[in-house]
Short mmCIF file of C-alpha atoms in Angstrom, two decimals:
data_model
loop_
_atom_site.label_atom_id
_atom_site.label_comp_id
_atom_site.label_asym_id
_atom_site.label_seq_id
_atom_site.Cartn_x
_atom_site.Cartn_y
_atom_site.Cartn_z
CA MET A 1 -8.99 11.03 -31.61
CA GLY A 2 -7.08 14.21 -30.93
CA GLU A 3 -3.33 13.94 -31.07
CA ARG A 4 -0.38 16.28 -30.69
CA THR A 5 3.21 15.28 -31.45
CA VAL A 6 6.19 16.89 -29.76
CA ARG A 7 9.63 16.15 -31.17
CA LYS A 8 12.25 14.79 -28.78
CA PRO A 9 14.94 17.50 -29.11
CA ARG A 10 12.50 20.20 -28.02
CA THR A 11 10.97 18.29 -25.11
CA ALA A 12 13.80 16.62 -23.24
CA LEU A 13 14.10 19.41 -20.66
CA ARG A 14 10.35 19.99 -20.50
CA THR A 15 9.69 16.29 -19.92
CA THR A 16 12.12 16.11 -17.03
CA THR A 17 10.72 19.24 -15.44
CA THR A 18 7.12 18.10 -15.70
CA GLY A 19 7.98 14.72 -14.24
CA ALA A 20 9.81 16.38 -11.36
CA VAL A 21 6.84 18.58 -10.55
CA SER A 22 4.45 15.64 -10.64
CA ALA A 23 6.72 13.55 -8.42
CA ALA A 24 6.97 16.37 -5.92
CA LEU A 25 3.19 16.50 -5.81
CA LEU A 26 3.10 12.74 -5.35
CA ALA A 27 5.43 12.88 -2.35
CA GLY A 28 3.08 15.34 -0.70
CA THR A 29 -0.41 14.29 -1.75
CA ALA A 30 -0.66 11.04 -3.73
CA LEU A 31 -2.50 8.31 -2.08
CA ALA A 32 -3.45 6.32 -2.19
CA GLY A 33 -14.08 -10.32 -19.47
CA ALA A 34 -10.76 -9.40 -21.10
CA PRO A 35 -10.50 -9.35 -24.85
CA THR A 36 -8.70 -12.31 -26.32
CA ALA A 37 -5.38 -11.92 -28.08
CA ALA A 38 -6.79 -11.91 -31.57
CA ALA A 39 -4.67 -10.86 -34.50
CA ALA A 40 -3.43 -7.38 -33.67
CA PRO A 41 -3.89 -4.53 -36.11
CA ALA A 42 -0.80 -3.48 -37.97
CA ALA A 43 1.42 -1.36 -35.75
CA THR A 44 1.57 2.30 -36.60
CA ALA A 45 5.12 3.60 -36.74
CA ALA A 46 5.45 6.52 -34.33
CA PRO A 47 8.09 9.24 -34.32
CA PRO A 48 10.39 9.22 -31.28
CA GLY A 49 9.45 11.60 -28.51
CA ILE A 50 6.28 12.23 -26.54
CA ARG A 51 2.82 12.26 -28.05
CA PHE A 52 -0.16 13.57 -26.12
CA VAL A 53 -3.24 11.67 -27.24
CA ASP A 54 -6.89 11.04 -26.45
CA ILE A 55 -7.85 7.38 -25.97
CA ALA A 56 -11.42 6.14 -25.92
CA GLY A 57 -11.89 4.20 -22.70
CA ASP A 58 -14.83 2.13 -21.54
CA GLY A 59 -18.09 3.48 -22.93
CA GLY A 60 -16.17 5.97 -25.09
CA THR A 61 -14.94 8.00 -22.11
CA VAL A 62 -11.98 10.12 -23.20
CA LEU A 63 -8.75 9.31 -21.35
CA LYS A 64 -5.95 11.84 -21.64
CA ALA A 65 -2.71 10.00 -22.28
CA ASN A 66 0.88 10.35 -23.40
CA VAL A 67 2.91 7.91 -25.46
CA VAL A 68 6.68 7.49 -25.58
CA THR A 69 8.26 5.22 -28.17
CA PRO A 70 11.85 4.10 -28.72
CA ALA A 71 13.91 5.95 -31.29
CA GLY A 72 14.02 4.15 -34.64
CA ALA A 73 10.91 2.12 -33.86
CA GLU A 74 9.83 1.77 -37.49
CA GLY A 75 9.45 -1.80 -38.69
CA ARG A 76 9.89 -3.41 -35.27
CA ARG A 77 7.70 -4.42 -32.37
CA TYR A 78 8.54 -3.60 -28.77
CA PRO A 79 7.21 -4.65 -25.42
CA VAL A 80 4.64 -2.18 -24.14
CA ILE A 81 4.06 -0.92 -20.61
CA VAL A 82 0.80 0.76 -19.61
CA LEU A 83 0.87 3.15 -16.64
CA PRO A 84 -2.40 4.35 -15.05
CA THR A 85 -1.85 7.48 -12.97
CA SER A 86 -1.97 7.62 -9.19
CA TRP A 87 -4.92 9.02 -7.28
CA ALA A 88 -5.25 12.75 -7.97
CA MET A 89 -2.14 12.88 -10.17
CA PRO A 90 -1.95 14.46 -13.68
CA GLN A 91 -0.89 12.50 -16.75
CA ALA A 92 2.65 13.89 -16.53
CA GLU A 93 3.34 11.78 -13.43
CA TYR A 94 5.43 9.06 -15.12
CA LEU A 95 7.14 11.03 -17.89
CA VAL A 96 10.65 10.66 -16.50
CA GLN A 97 10.31 6.91 -16.04
CA ALA A 98 8.52 6.60 -19.39
CA ARG A 99 11.52 8.17 -21.13
CA LYS A 100 13.92 5.80 -19.33
CA LEU A 101 11.81 2.82 -20.36
CA ALA A 102 11.54 4.02 -23.95
CA ASP A 103 15.30 4.49 -24.11
CA ALA A 104 15.58 0.86 -22.95
CA GLY A 105 13.33 -0.36 -25.78
CA TYR A 106 9.77 -0.13 -24.50
CA VAL A 107 6.65 1.53 -25.82
CA VAL A 108 5.10 3.33 -22.86
CA VAL A 109 1.51 4.56 -22.64
CA SER A 110 0.57 6.51 -19.53
CA TYR A 111 -2.99 7.70 -19.07
CA ASN A 112 -4.93 9.80 -16.62
CA SER A 113 -7.34 7.59 -14.72
CA ARG A 114 -10.98 8.36 -15.44
CA GLY A 115 -12.61 11.14 -13.48
CA PHE A 116 -9.34 12.94 -12.72
CA TRP A 117 -8.03 16.12 -14.28
CA GLN A 118 -8.88 16.30 -18.00
CA SER A 119 -9.94 12.69 -18.47
CA GLY A 120 -13.68 12.18 -18.80
CA GLY A 121 -16.06 10.24 -16.61
CA HIS A 122 -16.20 10.04 -12.85
CA VAL A 123 -13.89 8.67 -10.17
CA GLU A 124 -15.00 5.07 -9.71
CA VAL A 125 -12.25 4.04 -7.23
CA ALA A 126 -10.85 1.23 -9.39
CA GLY A 127 -14.32 -0.03 -10.20
CA PRO A 128 -15.26 -2.07 -13.29
CA PRO A 129 -15.01 0.93 -15.67
CA ASP A 130 -11.41 1.53 -14.55
CA VAL A 131 -10.52 -2.11 -15.20
CA ALA A 132 -12.19 -1.96 -18.62
CA ASP A 133 -10.27 1.27 -19.35
CA ALA A 134 -6.97 -0.57 -18.91
CA SER A 135 -7.92 -3.08 -21.61
CA LYS A 136 -9.06 -0.28 -23.91
CA VAL A 137 -5.68 1.43 -23.51
CA ILE A 138 -3.93 -1.84 -24.39
CA ASP A 139 -6.17 -2.13 -27.47
CA TRP A 140 -5.20 1.39 -28.50
CA ALA A 141 -1.49 0.76 -27.96
CA LEU A 142 -1.55 -2.35 -30.13
CA ALA A 143 -3.36 -0.47 -32.90
CA HIS A 144 -1.40 2.79 -32.86
CA THR A 145 2.13 2.00 -31.70
CA PRO A 146 4.75 -0.66 -32.53
CA ALA A 147 3.66 -2.60 -29.44
CA ASP A 148 4.04 -6.38 -29.32
CA PRO A 149 0.74 -8.06 -28.28
CA GLU A 150 2.71 -10.92 -26.71
CA ARG A 151 4.71 -8.64 -24.40
CA VAL A 152 2.32 -6.42 -22.44
CA GLY A 153 3.09 -5.09 -18.97
CA MET A 154 1.34 -2.78 -16.52
CA ALA A 155 2.67 -0.77 -13.62
CA GLY A 156 1.69 2.06 -11.35
CA VAL A 157 2.02 3.76 -8.02
CA SER A 158 -0.85 3.76 -5.50
CA TYR A 159 -4.10 3.97 -7.51
CA GLY A 160 -2.24 2.88 -10.64
CA ALA A 161 -0.92 -0.15 -8.76
CA GLY A 162 -4.41 -1.25 -7.73
CA ILE A 163 -5.78 -0.83 -11.25
CA SER A 164 -2.82 -2.77 -12.68
CA LEU A 165 -3.41 -5.74 -10.38
CA LEU A 166 -7.14 -5.74 -11.07
CA ALA A 167 -6.48 -5.59 -14.82
CA ALA A 168 -4.15 -8.59 -14.55
CA GLY A 169 -7.12 -10.61 -13.32
CA HIS A 170 -9.29 -9.54 -16.25
CA ASP A 171 -6.98 -9.32 -19.27
CA LYS A 172 -4.88 -12.35 -20.24
CA ARG A 173 -2.65 -10.24 -22.47
CA ILE A 174 -0.91 -8.75 -19.41
CA LYS A 175 2.26 -10.75 -18.84
CA ALA A 176 3.97 -8.73 -16.09
CA VAL A 177 2.86 -6.27 -13.39
CA VAL A 178 4.73 -3.98 -11.00
CA ALA A 179 2.39 -2.66 -8.30
CA MET A 180 4.03 -0.02 -6.08
CA SER A 181 2.41 1.30 -2.88
CA GLY A 182 -0.90 -0.25 -3.86
CA TRP A 183 -3.48 -2.45 -2.23
CA ALA A 184 -4.62 -6.03 -2.55
CA ASP A 185 -7.49 -5.79 -0.07
CA LEU A 186 -9.13 -2.36 0.03
CA ILE A 187 -11.19 -3.17 3.12
CA ASP A 188 -8.21 -4.47 5.08
CA SER A 189 -6.33 -1.32 4.08
CA ILE A 190 -8.65 1.42 5.32
CA TYR A 191 -10.92 -0.61 7.63
CA SER A 192 -8.49 -2.96 9.36
CA GLY A 193 -9.59 -4.17 12.75
CA ARG A 194 -13.08 -3.01 11.79
CA THR A 195 -11.83 0.51 12.45
CA GLN A 196 -12.15 3.40 10.01
CA HIS A 197 -8.78 4.89 9.08
CA LEU A 198 -9.96 8.47 9.41
CA GLN A 199 -6.97 10.45 8.16
CA ALA A 200 -6.29 8.11 5.23
CA ALA A 201 -9.91 8.15 4.04
CA GLY A 202 -10.13 11.90 4.55
CA LEU A 203 -6.99 12.46 2.50
CA LEU A 204 -8.28 10.25 -0.31
CA GLY A 205 -11.67 11.94 -0.32
CA GLY A 206 -10.28 15.45 -0.15
CA ALA A 207 -7.75 14.92 -2.93
CA GLY A 208 -10.43 13.28 -5.06
CA LEU A 209 -12.73 16.26 -4.69
CA LEU A 210 -9.95 18.74 -5.47
CA THR A 211 -8.66 17.05 -8.61
CA GLY A 212 -11.50 14.91 -9.89
CA ARG A 213 -15.20 14.27 -10.19
CA PRO A 214 -16.17 11.55 -7.68
CA SER A 215 -19.05 9.34 -8.71
CA ALA A 216 -22.28 9.47 -6.74
CA GLU A 217 -21.61 5.94 -5.49
CA PHE A 218 -18.17 6.89 -4.19
CA GLN A 219 -19.47 10.03 -2.50
CA GLN A 220 -22.22 8.09 -0.72
CA THR A 221 -19.83 5.31 0.33
CA LEU A 222 -17.34 7.81 1.72
CA LYS A 223 -20.13 9.63 3.58
CA ASP A 224 -21.36 6.37 5.13
CA PHE A 225 -17.80 5.33 6.00
CA LEU A 226 -16.75 8.56 7.70
CA GLY A 227 -20.17 8.90 9.31
CA SER A 228 -19.90 5.43 10.91
CA ASN A 229 -23.15 4.33 9.30
CA LEU A 230 -23.01 0.73 10.51
CA SER A 231 -26.33 -0.07 8.83
CA LYS A 232 -24.46 0.22 5.52
CA GLU A 233 -21.43 -1.79 6.64
CA GLN A 234 -22.16 -4.84 4.50
CA GLU A 235 -22.75 -2.65 1.45
CA MET A 236 -19.44 -0.89 2.05
CA MET A 237 -17.67 -4.23 2.43
CA ALA A 238 -19.12 -5.45 -0.87
CA TRP A 239 -18.14 -2.18 -2.56
CA GLY A 240 -14.57 -2.60 -1.33
CA ALA A 241 -14.36 -6.28 -2.27
CA LYS A 242 -15.30 -5.48 -5.85
CA ARG A 243 -12.26 -3.19 -5.96
CA SER A 244 -9.82 -5.59 -4.27
CA PRO A 245 -7.36 -7.64 -6.37
CA ALA A 246 -7.48 -10.31 -3.63
CA ALA A 247 -11.08 -11.00 -4.65
CA TYR A 248 -9.83 -11.94 -8.13
CA LEU A 249 -6.84 -13.98 -6.98
CA ASP A 250 -7.95 -17.12 -8.86
CA ARG A 251 -8.18 -15.15 -12.11
CA ILE A 252 -4.80 -13.51 -11.57
CA ASN A 253 -3.21 -16.90 -10.94
CA ALA A 254 -4.97 -18.45 -13.93
CA ASN A 255 -3.82 -15.66 -16.24
CA GLY A 256 -0.26 -16.16 -15.02
CA ALA A 257 1.15 -12.63 -14.97
CA ALA A 258 4.49 -12.18 -13.21
CA VAL A 259 3.72 -9.90 -10.27
CA MET A 260 6.12 -7.67 -8.36
CA LEU A 261 4.75 -5.91 -5.27
CA GLY A 262 6.43 -3.04 -3.43
CA ASN A 263 5.32 -1.10 -0.40
CA ALA A 264 6.56 0.89 2.61
CA TRP A 265 6.55 -0.37 6.19
CA GLY A 266 4.83 2.77 7.43
CA ASP A 267 2.27 3.20 4.65
CA THR A 268 -0.59 4.99 6.42
CA VAL A 269 -2.95 4.54 3.46
CA PHE A 270 -2.31 0.91 2.47
CA PRO A 271 -0.49 -0.82 5.39
CA PRO A 272 1.79 -3.68 4.33
CA ASN A 273 0.01 -6.66 5.91
CA GLN A 274 -2.51 -7.09 3.12
CA TYR A 275 0.24 -7.08 0.44
CA ALA A 276 2.17 -9.79 2.32
CA SER A 277 -0.93 -11.99 2.61
CA PHE A 278 -1.73 -11.53 -1.08
CA TYR A 279 1.85 -12.30 -2.10
CA GLU A 280 1.80 -15.64 -0.31
CA LYS A 281 -1.24 -16.73 -2.35
CA LEU A 282 0.13 -15.83 -5.77
CA LYS A 283 1.08 -18.90 -7.82
CA GLY A 284 3.08 -17.42 -10.69
CA PRO A 285 6.45 -15.62 -10.75
CA LYS A 286 6.40 -13.11 -7.91
CA ARG A 287 8.51 -10.71 -5.88
CA LEU A 288 7.80 -8.72 -2.71
CA GLU A 289 9.75 -5.66 -1.59
CA PHE A 290 9.23 -3.65 1.62
CA ARG A 291 11.15 -0.50 2.51
CA PRO A 292 10.99 2.29 5.09
CA GLY A 293 8.63 5.18 4.35
CA ASP A 294 5.02 6.20 4.02
CA HIS A 295 2.57 6.05 1.17
CA ALA A 296 4.37 6.32 -2.20
CA THR A 297 7.48 7.89 -0.66
CA ALA A 298 9.63 4.86 -1.55
CA GLU A 299 9.01 5.50 -5.28
CA ALA A 300 8.84 9.30 -5.32
CA THR A 301 12.51 10.03 -5.98
CA GLY A 302 12.38 7.75 -9.01
CA LEU A 303 9.65 9.90 -10.49
CA LEU A 304 12.08 12.80 -10.17
CA GLY A 305 14.65 10.87 -12.17
CA LEU A 306 16.89 10.26 -9.14
CA PRO A 307 18.39 6.85 -8.32
CA ASN A 308 15.68 4.69 -6.81
CA ASP A 309 15.80 1.01 -5.88
CA THR A 310 12.09 0.40 -6.43
CA TRP A 311 12.14 1.69 -10.01
CA THR A 312 15.48 -0.01 -10.76
CA ASN A 313 14.00 -3.37 -9.79
CA ALA A 314 10.79 -2.58 -11.68
CA HIS A 315 12.86 -2.15 -14.85
CA ARG A 316 14.73 -5.39 -14.12
CA TRP A 317 11.41 -7.19 -13.58
CA PHE A 318 10.08 -6.07 -16.95
CA ASP A 319 13.40 -6.74 -18.70
CA HIS A 320 13.34 -10.34 -17.51
CA HIS A 321 9.64 -11.12 -18.00
CA LEU A 322 8.94 -9.11 -21.17
CA LYS A 323 12.33 -9.16 -22.91
CA GLY A 324 13.78 -12.41 -21.60
CA ALA A 325 16.86 -10.70 -20.15
CA ASP A 326 19.03 -12.96 -17.99
CA ASN A 327 19.61 -10.28 -15.35
CA GLY A 328 19.44 -12.56 -12.31
CA ILE A 329 16.28 -11.17 -10.76
CA ASP A 330 14.67 -14.60 -10.98
CA ARG A 331 17.54 -16.13 -8.99
CA GLU A 332 17.43 -13.65 -6.13
CA GLN A 333 15.49 -14.33 -2.95
CA PRO A 334 11.97 -13.19 -3.95
CA VAL A 335 11.20 -11.42 -0.66
CA GLN A 336 13.44 -8.38 -0.20
CA LEU A 337 13.20 -6.32 2.98
CA LYS A 338 14.97 -3.13 3.95
CA SER A 339 15.21 -2.53 7.68
CA ARG A 340 13.98 0.76 9.12
CA SER A 341 17.00 0.76 11.42
CA THR A 342 20.01 -0.25 9.31
CA GLY A 343 18.93 0.44 5.73
CA GLY A 344 20.38 -2.87 4.57
CA TYR A 345 18.51 -5.38 2.42
CA GLU A 346 17.68 -8.91 3.54
CA GLY A 347 16.46 -11.70 1.28
CA TYR A 348 14.00 -14.46 2.20
CA PRO A 349 12.57 -17.38 0.20
CA ASP A 350 8.98 -16.49 1.21
CA TRP A 351 7.01 -14.34 3.61
CA LYS A 352 6.55 -17.05 6.23
CA SER A 353 10.34 -17.23 6.59
CA VAL A 354 10.37 -13.60 7.70
CA GLY A 355 10.38 -13.50 11.48
CA ALA A 356 10.59 -17.28 11.67
CA ALA A 357 11.68 -17.06 15.30
CA GLU A 358 9.24 -15.77 17.89
CA ARG A 359 9.52 -14.23 21.35
CA ARG A 360 6.40 -14.01 23.48
CA ILE A 361 6.02 -11.25 26.02
CA ALA A 362 3.57 -12.22 28.72
CA LEU A 363 0.91 -9.68 29.68
CA PRO A 364 0.14 -10.71 33.26
CA ASP A 365 -2.23 -9.14 35.74
CA SER A 366 -5.20 -6.99 34.88
CA ARG A 367 -5.15 -3.45 33.53
CA LYS A 368 -8.18 -1.17 33.54
CA VAL A 369 -8.42 1.94 31.35
CA TYR A 370 -11.02 4.64 30.93
CA ALA A 371 -12.01 5.31 27.33
CA ASN A 372 -12.34 8.54 25.35
CA VAL A 373 -9.06 10.09 26.53
CA ASP A 374 -5.92 10.17 24.40
CA SER A 375 -3.07 8.89 26.57
CA GLY A 376 -0.35 10.35 24.35
CA ALA A 377 0.50 7.08 22.65
CA ASN A 378 -0.31 7.60 18.97
CA GLY A 379 0.44 6.18 15.54
CA GLY A 380 1.50 9.54 14.12
CA ILE A 381 0.19 11.68 11.27
CA VAL A 382 -0.72 10.36 7.84
CA MET A 383 1.97 11.01 5.19
CA LEU A 384 4.28 12.69 7.71
CA SER A 385 5.38 10.48 10.59
CA SER A 386 6.59 7.52 8.55
CA THR A 387 8.32 9.86 6.11
CA LEU A 388 10.28 11.32 9.02
CA ASP A 389 11.14 7.77 10.06
CA GLN A 390 12.28 7.00 6.49
CA PHE A 391 14.63 9.95 6.10
CA LEU A 392 15.53 10.98 9.66
CA LYS A 393 14.93 7.80 11.70
CA LEU A 394 12.36 9.70 13.76
CA PRO A 395 9.26 7.54 14.27
CA PRO A 396 6.43 8.64 16.59
CA MET A 397 7.63 8.67 20.19
CA ALA A 398 6.17 8.56 23.69
CA ALA A 399 7.63 8.85 27.19
CA VAL A 400 6.41 5.46 28.34
CA PRO A 401 6.91 5.99 32.13
CA LEU A 402 4.82 9.18 31.90
CA LEU A 403 1.85 7.70 30.06
CA PRO A 404 -1.19 8.16 32.34
CA ARG A 405 -2.11 4.68 33.59
CA PRO A 406 -5.84 5.43 33.99
CA PHE A 407 -5.98 5.86 30.20
CA ALA A 408 -3.21 3.53 28.99
CA ALA A 409 -2.47 -0.11 29.82
CA VAL A 410 1.30 -0.70 29.82
CA TRP A 411 3.41 -3.87 29.94
CA GLN A 412 7.18 -4.01 29.47
CA SER A 413 9.69 -6.75 28.77
CA GLU A 414 13.00 -7.17 30.54
CA ARG A 415 15.98 -5.36 29.07
CA TYR A 416 17.52 -7.33 26.23
CA GLY A 417 21.17 -8.30 26.43
CA SER A 418 21.50 -8.36 22.64
CA ALA A 419 19.85 -6.64 19.71
CA GLN A 420 16.37 -7.90 18.77
CA HIS A 421 15.73 -7.90 15.03
CA VAL A 422 11.95 -7.56 14.74
CA ARG A 423 10.78 -8.82 11.33
CA GLY A 424 7.22 -9.39 10.18
CA THR A 425 3.93 -9.20 12.04
CA ALA A 426 3.62 -8.93 15.82
CA LYS A 427 0.37 -10.32 17.24
CA LEU A 428 -1.57 -9.42 20.34
CA HIS A 429 -3.74 -11.95 22.17
CA THR A 430 -5.67 -10.76 25.19
CA THR A 431 -9.01 -10.90 26.99
CA VAL A 432 -11.13 -7.76 27.14
CA THR A 433 -14.11 -6.89 29.29
CA SER A 434 -16.05 -3.74 28.45
CA THR A 435 -18.69 -1.85 30.36
CA LYS A 436 -20.33 -0.94 27.05
CA PRO A 437 -21.35 -3.02 24.00
CA SER A 438 -19.05 -1.11 21.62
CA GLY A 439 -15.52 0.19 21.85
CA THR A 440 -12.17 0.83 20.18
CA LEU A 441 -8.69 0.03 21.38
CA VAL A 442 -5.31 0.72 19.77
CA ALA A 443 -2.24 -1.40 20.54
CA TYR A 444 1.28 0.03 20.22
CA LEU A 445 4.64 -1.73 20.40
CA TYR A 446 7.48 0.56 21.50
CA ASP A 447 11.25 0.26 21.61
CA VAL A 448 12.04 1.77 25.02
CA GLY A 449 15.50 3.15 25.75
CA PRO A 450 17.22 3.51 29.15
CA LEU A 451 15.57 6.89 29.80
CA GLY A 452 12.07 5.58 29.07
CA LEU A 453 11.65 7.22 25.65
CA GLY A 454 9.71 4.86 23.40
CA LYS A 455 10.07 4.77 19.63
CA LEU A 456 7.10 3.28 17.81
CA VAL A 457 7.84 -0.14 16.30
CA SER A 458 4.29 -0.92 15.17
CA HIS A 459 0.64 -0.51 16.08
CA ALA A 460 -2.90 -1.38 14.95
CA PRO A 461 -6.51 -0.51 15.89
CA TYR A 462 -9.36 -2.82 16.87
CA THR A 463 -13.08 -2.04 17.17
CA PHE A 464 -15.86 -4.24 18.55
CA HIS A 465 -19.66 -3.97 18.52
CA ASP A 466 -22.56 -5.84 20.08
CA LYS A 467 -20.62 -7.31 23.01
CA ALA A 468 -22.40 -8.09 26.26
CA PRO A 469 -21.26 -5.56 28.88
CA GLY A 470 -19.28 -7.21 31.67
CA ARG A 471 -18.67 -10.41 29.73
CA PRO A 472 -15.01 -11.15 28.77
CA PHE A 473 -14.13 -11.85 25.14
CA ALA A 474 -10.89 -12.73 23.38
CA VAL A 475 -9.12 -10.29 21.08
CA ASP A 476 -6.55 -11.36 18.47
CA LEU A 477 -4.98 -8.45 16.66
CA GLU A 478 -2.21 -8.36 14.07
CA LEU A 479 -0.06 -5.24 14.31
CA PHE A 480 1.21 -3.71 11.07
CA SER A 481 4.20 -5.61 9.68
CA THR A 482 7.62 -4.03 10.04
CA ALA A 483 11.40 -4.51 10.13
CA TYR A 484 12.98 -2.79 13.13
CA ASP A 485 16.08 -3.44 15.24
CA VAL A 486 15.78 -3.00 19.01
CA PRO A 487 19.27 -2.17 20.40
CA ALA A 488 20.86 -4.16 23.21
CA GLY A 489 19.98 -2.67 26.57
CA HIS A 490 16.52 -1.60 25.42
CA ARG A 491 13.19 -3.27 26.13
CA LEU A 492 9.88 -3.64 24.33
CA ALA A 493 6.67 -2.18 25.72
CA LEU A 494 3.09 -2.89 24.74
CA VAL A 495 0.74 0.04 25.30
CA VAL A 496 -3.02 -0.09 24.77
CA ASP A 497 -5.29 2.95 24.83
CA THR A 498 -8.60 3.95 23.24
CA VAL A 499 -8.00 7.10 21.15
CA ASP A 500 -5.74 7.81 18.17
CA PRO A 501 -6.21 10.71 15.71
CA LEU A 502 -5.52 8.33 12.80
CA TYR A 503 -8.77 6.45 13.44
CA ILE A 504 -12.45 6.86 14.19
CA GLU A 505 -13.14 5.50 17.69
CA HIS A 506 -16.38 3.93 18.91
CA ASN A 507 -16.11 4.37 22.69
CA PRO A 508 -19.38 5.38 24.36
CA SER A 509 -19.18 8.02 27.07
CA GLY A 510 -18.04 6.59 30.39
CA ALA A 511 -16.79 3.30 28.93
CA ARG A 512 -14.08 1.32 30.72
CA LEU A 513 -12.01 -1.54 29.32
CA THR A 514 -10.35 -4.22 31.43
CA PHE A 515 -7.51 -6.32 30.00
CA SER A 516 -6.98 -9.60 31.82
CA SER A 517 -4.91 -12.77 31.50
CA PRO A 518 -6.90 -15.84 32.61
CA SER A 519 -4.81 -18.85 33.59
CA SER A 520 -6.73 -20.90 31.03
CA ASP A 521 -5.97 -18.41 28.23
CA PRO A 522 -2.96 -16.21 29.09
CA SER A 523 -2.50 -12.89 27.32
CA TYR A 524 0.67 -12.16 25.37
CA VAL A 525 2.18 -10.31 22.45
CA SER A 526 4.23 -12.46 20.07
CA VAL A 527 7.15 -10.65 18.47
CA PRO A 528 8.58 -12.11 15.23
CA LEU A 529 12.38 -12.11 15.10
CA ARG A 530 14.92 -12.74 12.39
CA GLU A 531 16.76 -16.01 12.87
CA GLU A 532 20.45 -15.38 13.44
#
């Protein structure tokens, strides 16, 4: 294996600079049978500093990696943390955090995921070779660093988060995981509501082509997905399930790793709902954190070495579960939410306690819309709109009174006399009648001020196929989870149209959708609220 050692005094500035560059790239482009613990080989004492090494992954594929060890590591064993890189990111991505962890007494091995940059192989999208690679990297760390085989952790952002969770279901040596801006259910992330998330998939595919070597299987799957090849839908679903940690939930629970999950409310690549559902089903030590932002923006400043709550809690999580530190993280409420409106944190004992109160907004009367025309109500732009909401409190907006009613169905609540603290997952229930067998609708929930300007609270798409024209059918749709405060004097509005640039729509030419509220099955949107 090739190896190059760089001494610490000469690399401190270079390490920080490289990490800053990689984090800046992340903020703009990042997406989105284990071996038994047999007697470990004798640890190899490593000089302090950063070593750039080649590690043989699954099938001998060369993985480019870097290793950071604590100063004075000779003769001792340390907990080890393995960091797979994010989608399209170089191996320098985690260098700043790796140095912080090493200074705190961890061996850190970060490696470039297969198929990207200088690592060998092809991009398998967290397929079986990627999971096997993680175990091979752990093997290497135990053989070539002073790593403790009883104290192994994994972490990552985006792609690295997904690989870390998958590895926890396949390798019993992993005792703790921190998965930031990742996914639990790949299908529910980019195909929610049976609707292709066009911009998210396009960004993933484009970045993969620019920085890696996509496998033939991935290229064909992406082609079928973006091309709306419904004849391959079941194959695509099976492909995604194989790459979803939720499919290996029983193994993850059996292996018992302590799992911390973190994501952004406005993640346009991996929306938060699927993380919340996965969290509820975990049986071991667990923690869930949601913050304002878009994909990977909640962690990006930490990669620059700036103060960052996500990375601070990641360190605390590892300190407690790998080093036994009594730092109180186990006594805190395990669900921590940061509101998009106030910026303050709120703690809950579990996800079902979030939004425990509910307010239903009735959707009376019928509304008819013509398809294939964008009404002006939209979910924003991938990687941009939610970032503006995070830093400037500027979510996507629409002038609700001016939305063209032939192309947008609109219902509004009364004005609220007090602030409404929306927390969790709003749900739409309605009855739809279509003039065509297929169609797409997108539901938006807006906070509407006195002048009629609506700020987007949440939204979600829904696509149907093979429905009998003219025959009503029920639609139940979960909007993307959020934490948003509606000021007193404002109202909530539900808007439904048929076109959004974020998604691929399936509305035949000339289609019309009618939304009705039968007396036997009234339509409504349920809004989850924080109990006061």
